[in-house]
XYZ file of C-alpha atoms in Angstrom:
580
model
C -3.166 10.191 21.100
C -1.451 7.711 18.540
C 1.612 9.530 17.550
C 4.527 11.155 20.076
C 5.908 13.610 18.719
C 4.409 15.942 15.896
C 6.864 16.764 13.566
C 5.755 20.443 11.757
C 7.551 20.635 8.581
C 10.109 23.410 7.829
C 10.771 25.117 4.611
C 14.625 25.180 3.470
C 14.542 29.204 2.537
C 12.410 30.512 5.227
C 10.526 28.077 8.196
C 7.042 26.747 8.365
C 5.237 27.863 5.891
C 2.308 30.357 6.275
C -1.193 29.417 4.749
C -2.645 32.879 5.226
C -0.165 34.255 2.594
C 0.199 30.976 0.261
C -3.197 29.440 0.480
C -3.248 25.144 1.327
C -2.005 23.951 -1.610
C 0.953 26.353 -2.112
C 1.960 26.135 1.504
C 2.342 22.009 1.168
C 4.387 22.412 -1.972
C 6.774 24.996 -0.052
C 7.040 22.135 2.935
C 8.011 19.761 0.611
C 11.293 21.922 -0.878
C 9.063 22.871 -4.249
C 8.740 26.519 -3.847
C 10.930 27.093 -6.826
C 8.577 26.773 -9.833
C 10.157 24.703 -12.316
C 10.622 22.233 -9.395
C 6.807 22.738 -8.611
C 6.192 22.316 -12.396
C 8.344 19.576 -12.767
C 6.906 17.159 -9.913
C 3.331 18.366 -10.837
C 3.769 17.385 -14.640
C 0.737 15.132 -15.411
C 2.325 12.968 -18.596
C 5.754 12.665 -18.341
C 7.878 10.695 -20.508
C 7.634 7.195 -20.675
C 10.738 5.121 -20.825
C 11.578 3.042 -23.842
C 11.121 -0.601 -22.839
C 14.101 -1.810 -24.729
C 16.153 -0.310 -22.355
C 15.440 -3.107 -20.099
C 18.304 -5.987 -20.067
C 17.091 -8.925 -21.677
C 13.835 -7.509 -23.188
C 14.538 -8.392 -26.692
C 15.058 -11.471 -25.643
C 11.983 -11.641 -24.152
C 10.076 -9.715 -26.966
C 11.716 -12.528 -29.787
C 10.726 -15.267 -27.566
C 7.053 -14.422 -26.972
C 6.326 -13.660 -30.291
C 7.754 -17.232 -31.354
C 5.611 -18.808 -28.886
C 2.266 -16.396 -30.702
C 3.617 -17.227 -33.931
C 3.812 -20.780 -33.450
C 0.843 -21.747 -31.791
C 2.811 -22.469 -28.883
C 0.731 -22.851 -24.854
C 1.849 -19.416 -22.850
C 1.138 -19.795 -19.205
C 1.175 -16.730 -17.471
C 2.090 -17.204 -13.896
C 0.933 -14.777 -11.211
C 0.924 -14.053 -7.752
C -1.910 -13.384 -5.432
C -1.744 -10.161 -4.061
C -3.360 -6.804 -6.050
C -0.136 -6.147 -7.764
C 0.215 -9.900 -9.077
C -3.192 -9.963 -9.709
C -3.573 -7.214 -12.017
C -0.407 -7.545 -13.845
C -1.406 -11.468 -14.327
C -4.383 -10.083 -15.894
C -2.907 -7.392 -17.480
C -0.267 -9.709 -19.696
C -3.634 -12.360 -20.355
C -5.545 -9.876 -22.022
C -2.701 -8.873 -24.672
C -1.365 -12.380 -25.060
C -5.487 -13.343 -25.666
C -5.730 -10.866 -28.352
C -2.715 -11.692 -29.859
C -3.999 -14.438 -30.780
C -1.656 -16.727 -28.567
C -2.772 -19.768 -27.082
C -2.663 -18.907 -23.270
C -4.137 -19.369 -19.612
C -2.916 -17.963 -16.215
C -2.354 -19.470 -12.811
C -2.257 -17.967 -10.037
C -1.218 -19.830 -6.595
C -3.259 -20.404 -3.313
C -1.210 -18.678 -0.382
C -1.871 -20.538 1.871
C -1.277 -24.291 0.266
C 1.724 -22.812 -2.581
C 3.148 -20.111 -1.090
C 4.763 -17.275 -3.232
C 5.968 -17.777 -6.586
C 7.262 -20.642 -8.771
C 6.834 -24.234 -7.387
C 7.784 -27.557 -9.236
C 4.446 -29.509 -8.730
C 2.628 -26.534 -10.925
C 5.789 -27.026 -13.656
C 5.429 -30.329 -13.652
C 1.427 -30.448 -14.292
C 1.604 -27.361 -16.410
C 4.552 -29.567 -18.588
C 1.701 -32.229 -18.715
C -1.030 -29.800 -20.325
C 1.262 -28.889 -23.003
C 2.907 -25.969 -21.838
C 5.723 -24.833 -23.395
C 6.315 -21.352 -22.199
C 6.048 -19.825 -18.754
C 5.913 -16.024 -18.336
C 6.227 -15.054 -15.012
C 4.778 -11.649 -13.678
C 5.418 -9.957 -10.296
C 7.394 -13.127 -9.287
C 10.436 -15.461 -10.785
C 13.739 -13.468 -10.379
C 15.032 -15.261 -7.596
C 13.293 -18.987 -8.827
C 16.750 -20.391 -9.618
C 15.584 -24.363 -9.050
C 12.000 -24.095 -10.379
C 13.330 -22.585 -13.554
C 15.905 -25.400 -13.895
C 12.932 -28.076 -13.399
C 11.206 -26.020 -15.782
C 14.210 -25.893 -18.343
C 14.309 -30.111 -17.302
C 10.928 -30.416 -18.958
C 11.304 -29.102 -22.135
C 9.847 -25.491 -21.153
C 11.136 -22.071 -21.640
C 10.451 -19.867 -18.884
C 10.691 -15.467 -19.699
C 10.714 -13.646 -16.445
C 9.505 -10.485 -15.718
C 9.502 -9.226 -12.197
C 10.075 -6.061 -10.006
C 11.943 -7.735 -6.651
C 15.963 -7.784 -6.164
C 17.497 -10.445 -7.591
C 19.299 -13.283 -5.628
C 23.251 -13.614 -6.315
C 22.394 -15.626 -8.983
C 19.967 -14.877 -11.776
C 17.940 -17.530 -13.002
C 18.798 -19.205 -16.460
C 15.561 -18.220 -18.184
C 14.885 -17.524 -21.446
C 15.326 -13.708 -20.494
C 14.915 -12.431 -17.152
C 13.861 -8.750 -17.415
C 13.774 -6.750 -13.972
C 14.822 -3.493 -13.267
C 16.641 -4.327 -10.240
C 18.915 -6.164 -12.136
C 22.531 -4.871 -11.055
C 23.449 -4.842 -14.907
C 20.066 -2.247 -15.671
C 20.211 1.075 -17.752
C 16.731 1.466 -17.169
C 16.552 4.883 -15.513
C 13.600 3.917 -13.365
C 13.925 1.395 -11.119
C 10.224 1.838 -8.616
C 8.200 -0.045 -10.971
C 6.111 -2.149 -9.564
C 5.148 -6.059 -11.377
C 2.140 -4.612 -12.918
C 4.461 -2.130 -14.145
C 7.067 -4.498 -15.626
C 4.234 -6.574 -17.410
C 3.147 -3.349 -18.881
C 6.855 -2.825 -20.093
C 6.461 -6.160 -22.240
C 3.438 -5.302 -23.724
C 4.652 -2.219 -25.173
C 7.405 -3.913 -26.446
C 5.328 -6.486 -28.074
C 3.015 -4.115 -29.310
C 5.997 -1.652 -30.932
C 3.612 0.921 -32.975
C 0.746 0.621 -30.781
C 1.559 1.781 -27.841
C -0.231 4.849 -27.153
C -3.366 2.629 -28.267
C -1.563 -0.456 -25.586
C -1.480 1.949 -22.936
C -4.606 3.626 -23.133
C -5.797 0.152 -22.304
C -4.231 -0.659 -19.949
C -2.907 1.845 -17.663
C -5.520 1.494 -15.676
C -4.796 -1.865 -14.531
C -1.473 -0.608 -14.170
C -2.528 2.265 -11.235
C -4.112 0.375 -9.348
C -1.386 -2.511 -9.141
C 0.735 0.183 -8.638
C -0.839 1.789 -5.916
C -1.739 -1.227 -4.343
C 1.721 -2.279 -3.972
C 2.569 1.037 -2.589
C 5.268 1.954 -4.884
C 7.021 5.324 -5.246
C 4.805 7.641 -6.438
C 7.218 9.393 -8.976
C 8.996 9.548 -12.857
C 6.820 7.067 -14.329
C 4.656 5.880 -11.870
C 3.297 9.105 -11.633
C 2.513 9.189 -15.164
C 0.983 6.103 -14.901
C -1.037 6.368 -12.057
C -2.525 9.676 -13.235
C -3.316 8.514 -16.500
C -5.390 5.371 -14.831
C -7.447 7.792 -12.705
C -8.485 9.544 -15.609
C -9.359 6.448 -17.411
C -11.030 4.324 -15.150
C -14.528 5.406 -15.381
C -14.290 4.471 -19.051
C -12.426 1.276 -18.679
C -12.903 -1.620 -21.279
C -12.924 -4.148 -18.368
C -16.599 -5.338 -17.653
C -15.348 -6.317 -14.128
C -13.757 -3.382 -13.077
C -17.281 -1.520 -13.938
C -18.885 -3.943 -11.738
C -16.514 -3.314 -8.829
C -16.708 0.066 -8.768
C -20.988 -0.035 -8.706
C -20.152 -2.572 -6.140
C -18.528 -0.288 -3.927
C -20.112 2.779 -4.960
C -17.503 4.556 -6.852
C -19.369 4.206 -10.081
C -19.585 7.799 -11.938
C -17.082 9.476 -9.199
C -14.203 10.625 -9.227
C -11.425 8.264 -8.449
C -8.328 8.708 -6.152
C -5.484 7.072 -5.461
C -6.481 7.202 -1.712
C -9.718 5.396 -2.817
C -8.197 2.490 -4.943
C -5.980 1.980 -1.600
C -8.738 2.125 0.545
C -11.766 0.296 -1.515
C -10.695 -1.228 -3.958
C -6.962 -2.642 -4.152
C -8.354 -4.726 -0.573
C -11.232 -6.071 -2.398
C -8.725 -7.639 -4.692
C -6.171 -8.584 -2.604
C -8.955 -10.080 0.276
C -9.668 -12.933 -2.799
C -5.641 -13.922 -2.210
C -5.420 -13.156 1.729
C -8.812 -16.073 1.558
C -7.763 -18.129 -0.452
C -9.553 -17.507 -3.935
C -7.213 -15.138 -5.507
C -8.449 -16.077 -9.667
C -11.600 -15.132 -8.179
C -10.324 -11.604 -8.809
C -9.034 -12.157 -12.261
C -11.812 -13.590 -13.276
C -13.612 -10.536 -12.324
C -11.258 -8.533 -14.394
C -11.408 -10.528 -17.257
C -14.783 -11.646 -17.701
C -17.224 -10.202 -20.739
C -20.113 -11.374 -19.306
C -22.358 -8.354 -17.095
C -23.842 -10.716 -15.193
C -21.107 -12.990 -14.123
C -18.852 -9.822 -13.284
C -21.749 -8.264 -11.092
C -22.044 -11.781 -9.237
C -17.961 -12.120 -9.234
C -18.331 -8.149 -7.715
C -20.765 -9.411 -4.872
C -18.509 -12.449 -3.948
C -15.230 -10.720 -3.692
C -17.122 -7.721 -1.543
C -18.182 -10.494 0.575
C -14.862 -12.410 0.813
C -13.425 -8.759 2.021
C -15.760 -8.406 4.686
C -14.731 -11.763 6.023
C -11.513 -11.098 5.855
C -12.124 -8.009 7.815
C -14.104 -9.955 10.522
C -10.860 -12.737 10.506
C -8.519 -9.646 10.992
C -10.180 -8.275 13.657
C -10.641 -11.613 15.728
C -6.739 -12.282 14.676
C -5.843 -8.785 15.885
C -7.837 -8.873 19.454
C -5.768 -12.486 20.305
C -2.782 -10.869 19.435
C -3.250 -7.864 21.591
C -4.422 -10.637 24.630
C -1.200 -12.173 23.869
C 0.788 -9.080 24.138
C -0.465 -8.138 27.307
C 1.704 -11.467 28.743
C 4.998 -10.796 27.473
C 7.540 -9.590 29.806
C 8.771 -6.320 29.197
C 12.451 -8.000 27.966
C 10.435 -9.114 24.907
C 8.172 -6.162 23.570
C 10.637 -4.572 21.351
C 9.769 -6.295 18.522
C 6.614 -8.509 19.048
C 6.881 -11.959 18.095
C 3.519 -13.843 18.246
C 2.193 -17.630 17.372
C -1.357 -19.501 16.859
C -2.464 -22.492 15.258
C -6.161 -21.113 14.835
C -4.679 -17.968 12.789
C -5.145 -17.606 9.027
C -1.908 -17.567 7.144
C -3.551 -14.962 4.631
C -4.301 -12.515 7.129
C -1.958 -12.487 9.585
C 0.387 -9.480 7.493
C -2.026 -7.152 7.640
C -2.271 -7.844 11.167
C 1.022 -7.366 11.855
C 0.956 -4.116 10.097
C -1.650 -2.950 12.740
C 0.376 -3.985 15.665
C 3.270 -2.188 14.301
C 1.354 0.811 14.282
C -0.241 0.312 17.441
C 2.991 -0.564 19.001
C 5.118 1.495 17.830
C 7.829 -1.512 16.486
C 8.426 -4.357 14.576
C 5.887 -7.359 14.149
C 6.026 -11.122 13.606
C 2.500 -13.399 13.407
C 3.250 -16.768 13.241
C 0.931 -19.295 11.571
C 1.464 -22.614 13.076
C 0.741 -26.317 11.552
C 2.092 -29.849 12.243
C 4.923 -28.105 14.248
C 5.926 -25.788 11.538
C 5.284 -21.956 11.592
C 4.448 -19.589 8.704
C 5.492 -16.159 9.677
C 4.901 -12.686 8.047
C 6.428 -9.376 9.496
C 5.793 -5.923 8.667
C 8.941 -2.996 9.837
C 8.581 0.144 12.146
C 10.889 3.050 12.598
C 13.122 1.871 9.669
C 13.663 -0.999 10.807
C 15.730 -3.612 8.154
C 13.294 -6.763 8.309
C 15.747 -8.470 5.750
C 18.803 -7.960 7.628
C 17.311 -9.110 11.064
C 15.937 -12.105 9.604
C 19.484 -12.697 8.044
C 21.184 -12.553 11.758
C 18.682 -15.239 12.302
C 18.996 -17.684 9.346
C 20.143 -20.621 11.691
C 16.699 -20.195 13.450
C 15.034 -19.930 9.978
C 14.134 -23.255 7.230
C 13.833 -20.043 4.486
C 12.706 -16.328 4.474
C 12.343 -13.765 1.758
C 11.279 -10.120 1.144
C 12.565 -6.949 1.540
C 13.555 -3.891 4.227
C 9.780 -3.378 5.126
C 7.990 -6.902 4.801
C 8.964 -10.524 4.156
C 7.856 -13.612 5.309
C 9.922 -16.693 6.689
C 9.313 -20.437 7.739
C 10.288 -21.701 11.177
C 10.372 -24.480 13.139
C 8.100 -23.684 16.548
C 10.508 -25.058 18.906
C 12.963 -22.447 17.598
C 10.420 -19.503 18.145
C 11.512 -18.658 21.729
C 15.255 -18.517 20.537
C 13.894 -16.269 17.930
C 12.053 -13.871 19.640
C 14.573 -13.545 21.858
C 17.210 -13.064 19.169
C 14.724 -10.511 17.265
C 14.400 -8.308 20.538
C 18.146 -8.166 20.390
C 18.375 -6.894 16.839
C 15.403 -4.637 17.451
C 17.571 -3.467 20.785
C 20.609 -2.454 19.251
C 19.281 -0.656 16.455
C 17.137 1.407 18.652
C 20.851 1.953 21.041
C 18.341 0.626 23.566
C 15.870 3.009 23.290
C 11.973 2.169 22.215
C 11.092 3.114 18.598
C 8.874 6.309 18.958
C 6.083 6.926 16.746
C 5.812 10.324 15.067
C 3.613 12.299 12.924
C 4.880 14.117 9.683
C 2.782 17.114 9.351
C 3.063 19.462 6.469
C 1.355 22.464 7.665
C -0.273 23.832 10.847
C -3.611 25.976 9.885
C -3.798 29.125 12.129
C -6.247 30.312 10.214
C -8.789 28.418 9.764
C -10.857 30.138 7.441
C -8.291 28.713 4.727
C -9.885 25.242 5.213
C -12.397 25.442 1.896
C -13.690 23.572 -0.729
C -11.440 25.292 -2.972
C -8.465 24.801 -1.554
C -9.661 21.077 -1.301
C -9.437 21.366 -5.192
C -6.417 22.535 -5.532
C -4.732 20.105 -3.105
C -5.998 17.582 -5.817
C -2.981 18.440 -8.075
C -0.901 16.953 -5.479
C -2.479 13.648 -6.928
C -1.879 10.710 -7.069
C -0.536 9.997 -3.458
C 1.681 7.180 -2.401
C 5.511 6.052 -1.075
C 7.263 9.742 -1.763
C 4.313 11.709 -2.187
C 2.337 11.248 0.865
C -0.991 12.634 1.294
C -0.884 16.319 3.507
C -1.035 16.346 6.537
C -2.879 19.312 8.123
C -2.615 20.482 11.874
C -5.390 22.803 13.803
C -4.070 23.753 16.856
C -6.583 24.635 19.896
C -9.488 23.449 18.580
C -12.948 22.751 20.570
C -15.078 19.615 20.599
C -18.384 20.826 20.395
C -19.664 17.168 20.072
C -18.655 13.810 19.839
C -20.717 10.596 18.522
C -20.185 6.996 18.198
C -20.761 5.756 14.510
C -20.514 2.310 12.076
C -21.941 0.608 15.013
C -18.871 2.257 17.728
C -16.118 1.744 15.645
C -15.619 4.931 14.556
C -16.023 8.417 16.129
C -17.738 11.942 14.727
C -16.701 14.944 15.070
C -18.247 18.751 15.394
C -15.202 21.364 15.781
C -14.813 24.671 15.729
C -12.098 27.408 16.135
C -13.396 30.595 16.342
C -16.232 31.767 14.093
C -15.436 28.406 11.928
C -17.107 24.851 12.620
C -16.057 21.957 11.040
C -16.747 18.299 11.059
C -14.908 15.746 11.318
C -14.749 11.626 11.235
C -12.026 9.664 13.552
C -11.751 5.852 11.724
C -11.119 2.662 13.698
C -11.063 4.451 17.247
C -14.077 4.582 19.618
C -14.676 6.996 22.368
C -12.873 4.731 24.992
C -9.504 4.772 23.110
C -10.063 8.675 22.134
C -10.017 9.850 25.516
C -11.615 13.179 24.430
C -15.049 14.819 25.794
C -17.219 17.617 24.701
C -15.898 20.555 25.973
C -12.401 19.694 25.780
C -10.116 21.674 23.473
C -8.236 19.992 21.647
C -4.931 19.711 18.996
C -6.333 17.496 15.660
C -4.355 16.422 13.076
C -5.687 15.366 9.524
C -6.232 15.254 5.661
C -9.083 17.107 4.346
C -11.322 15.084 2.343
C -14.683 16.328 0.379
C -18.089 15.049 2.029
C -21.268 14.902 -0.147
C -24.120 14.613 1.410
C -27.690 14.883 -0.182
C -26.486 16.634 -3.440
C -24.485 19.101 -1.024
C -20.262 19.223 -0.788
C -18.908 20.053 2.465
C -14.963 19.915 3.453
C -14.433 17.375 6.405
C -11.341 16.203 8.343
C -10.351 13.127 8.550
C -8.203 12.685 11.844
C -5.266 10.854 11.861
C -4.568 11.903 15.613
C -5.765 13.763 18.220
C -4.453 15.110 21.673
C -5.941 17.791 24.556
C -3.751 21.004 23.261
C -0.998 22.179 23.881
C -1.713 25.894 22.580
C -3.141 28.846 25.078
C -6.089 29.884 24.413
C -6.254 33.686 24.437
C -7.607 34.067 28.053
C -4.605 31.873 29.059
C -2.540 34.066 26.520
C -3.061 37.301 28.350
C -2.428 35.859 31.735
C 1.022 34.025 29.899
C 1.948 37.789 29.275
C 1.023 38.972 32.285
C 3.039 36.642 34.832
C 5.899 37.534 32.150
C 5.946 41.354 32.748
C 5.556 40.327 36.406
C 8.758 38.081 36.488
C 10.536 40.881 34.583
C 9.671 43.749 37.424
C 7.012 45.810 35.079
């Protein structure tokens, strides 16, 4: 069992909702406070508006300045970042700029030698190839010194990024963000990709139904990838990529999906977050993140089937890096005193800096609290943290700034430099923080579930369909949650060589099967035999030309519901107690 407690979902006008009389899909809605149906109708809607760009601040600025640079033969450097969000919108703004006609090339930096964002020895060699305009994408709003050395050497610099600003904008040549505190723009959850894809619109005024048709795709899975609210316009945008990507102009992006076996399926958001956006974003975590944009922007088959192999292969090291990252962390764990395991703060000079997030991430799950992996070098430490429980990363690492050289980020993840002989102050000050936002009490890890299935008979394939309206899935919009409540494990089988566990169920007259990921039998703690509680999303299996429904447990736990033997003797030692 992962999760303590379950937390059932209840409906504002009248409790938990009942699948027998609304069917799956109508009984999720009602948990979610959409049983009204314009409200349904209304979050459903497939192609909702699309915001006018120009109500960004500073995007005619950035619209006149661009098309100068086009017009005038002027070098455009588009400046990335190297996660999936960076990536795509890097490749995203390339493409138009290329077809425009401008003179242009991207750079991207290496994580692990550059660090996020901006840096003056890139301005200074970029000034020396002949640049003369910087766009930035997914990066640049808080780059107040590197766009002064950029402004120093002649070059304009047109920011376009999706991160809070510092107290201080930067004195670009426009600096167009929605977080900007001065912003009309009435949606604020876009993510880089979806900033980038603001300016091309802009640029392309007459064409952008033709623009976006193009592009969206890129746009989705950037989006997705950075897990961004999935709502307003993201929705729109997201949806409209599924659709499209099977019939995407992007050589690369064909090659991927064969790669991966997606090619001439159906796409979900759950599967770009699951397959693909980590392909991409394993060429940053290792070091080669232009790998991936060369994928994406190549016109050569061949090279983007070879580029396909390489970054598959760079993801399945960076799996294998996690997963020896993740098992020394865990060793290390077991040796903290209990004074120091409310948020875990951990160090290693053999870690790799491009990994150790996603690591952290794990541990907060596992753990049930915050996380901070340390990468350590010449005395210095590179640190990346990942939240649990609601936790305000920013703010604690704020309470620690005389312990810090710099940090960044946001609520949920940011990164921060430190010097190692401060670590033991810090983790000490960290469990503090962590301490009195908890009132002293542990952070407890619960499970959202949007409906328990008493009958399970509703559990089809086409209810599976109509779930799929609920699509796409992200931040806001998770994907349901089902419960079945005294279940019985009529088998139980290692697969994917023990890392993962199988599944046969049944309830009743109904059998079902079912696949646990990343847990093996020793961690599951469950038996043939047993009857169990299993919570899950339903997900279609095809196997040999034939489509079954299958669950795909998130958690599991011996039950907690009578069976009806147990029932009737309940009921009996009840009329007993009351003198019948």
């Amino acid at each position: 069992m992962e999760f303590m407690p379950w937390r059932i979902a209840v409906s504002r006008k009248d409790g938990t909702p009942d699948v027998a009389a609304a069917g799956l899909f109508s009984a999720v809605l009602k948990a979610r406070g959409l049983e009204e149906p314009e409200a349904a109708r209304a979050f459903l809607e497939e192609a909702g508006p699309l915001y006018d760009p120009m109500l960004l601040p500073d995007m005619d600025k950035a619209v006149e300045r661009v098309r100068r640079a086009i017009d005038g033969g002027e070098k455009i450097l588009v400046y990335g970042d190297y996660d999936c969000d960076g990536v795509t919108a890097t490749v995203l703004l390339y493409d138009y700029l290329e077809n425009a006609g401008a003179d242009v090339l991207y750079y991207i930096p290496e994580r692990e030698g550059e660090g996020y964002g901006l840096n003056q020895a890139v301005i200074h060699r970029m000034k020396e190839a002949g640049v003369q305009l910087i766009i930035t994408v997914d990066n640049g709003v808080t780059a107040v010194e590197e766009i002064a050395c950029a402004a120093a050497q002649g070059m304009d610099v047109v920011v376009t990024d999706h991160h809070r600003p510092g107290k201080v904008l930067p004195d670009a040549a426009a600096v167009v963000d929605p977080h900007r505190p001065d912003c009309p723009y009435p949606f604020k959850h876009l993510a880089g990709v979806g900033v980038a894809l603001k300016l091309v619109l802009a640029l392309g005024r007459g064409r952008e139904e033709a623009l976006f048709a193009r592009y969206c795709t890129l746009a989705a899975i950037g989006t997705v990838a950075d897990v961004m609210e999935m709502s307003g316009e993201n929705r729109t945008i997201v949806h409209r990529g599924l659709e499209s990507i099977g019939s995407s102009d992007f050589l690369g992006l064909k090659a991927l999906l064969r790669e991966t076996g997606l090619e001439d399926r159906e796409i979900s958001s759950t599967q770009i977050g699951f397959i693909l956006a980590p392909r991409i974003n394993a060429a940053g975590r290792m070091g080669e993140a232009e790998l991936a944009a060369d994928l994406l922007l190549t016109d050569d088959p061949a090279r983007a089937e070879s580029l396909a192999r390489e970054l598959c292969g760079l993801n399945r090291e960076r799996q294998a890096v996690e997963q020896e990252i993740f098992a020394q962390a865990v060793e290390q764990i077991e040796f903290l005193p209990a004074g120091e395991r409310s948020a875990l703060v951990l160090s290693s000079e053999v870690w790799h800096q491009g990994v150790v997030g996603i690591v952290a991430s794990r541990l907060s799950e596992r753990y049930s609290c915050p996380s901070f992996m340390i990468h350590l070098q010449n005395g210095m430490g590179k640190g990346s943290c990942r939240s649990y429980g609601g936790f305000n990363l920013f703010a604690a690492l704020e309470s620690c700034a005389d312990l810090l050289v710099d940090f960044g980020g946001h609520e949920l993840a940011a990164g921060f430099n430190i010097r190692e002989e401060d670590i033991p102050a810090f983790r000490r000050r960290i469990n503090r923080c962590v301490c009195d936002y908890c009132n002293g009490e542990p952070p407890v890890s619960s499970l959202a579930l949007d409906v328990v299935i008493r009958h399970p008979e509703a559990i089809v394939l086409e209810e599976l369909d109509a779930l799929s309206r609920l699509e796409p899935y992200g931040a806001g919009n998770a994907r349901p949650t089902f419960a079945l409540l005294g279940a019985t494990v009529d088998a139980i089988q290692p697969v994917g060589q023990g890392k993962h566990l199988k599944f046969r169920l049944s309830k009743g007259s109904c059998r079902f099967d079912a696949i646990f990921f990343s847990v093996n039998a020793a961690e599951c703690g469950v038996a043939a035999g047993m009857r169990v509680d299993v919570a899950f999303h339903l997900q279609r299996n095809e196997f040999r030309g034939v489509s079954t429904v299958q669950l795909q447990v998130v958690d599991l736990r011996e039950t907690l519901e009578p069976s009806q033997r147990e029932r009737e003797c309940l009921e009996l030692v009840a009329r007993l107690v009351s003198g019948e």
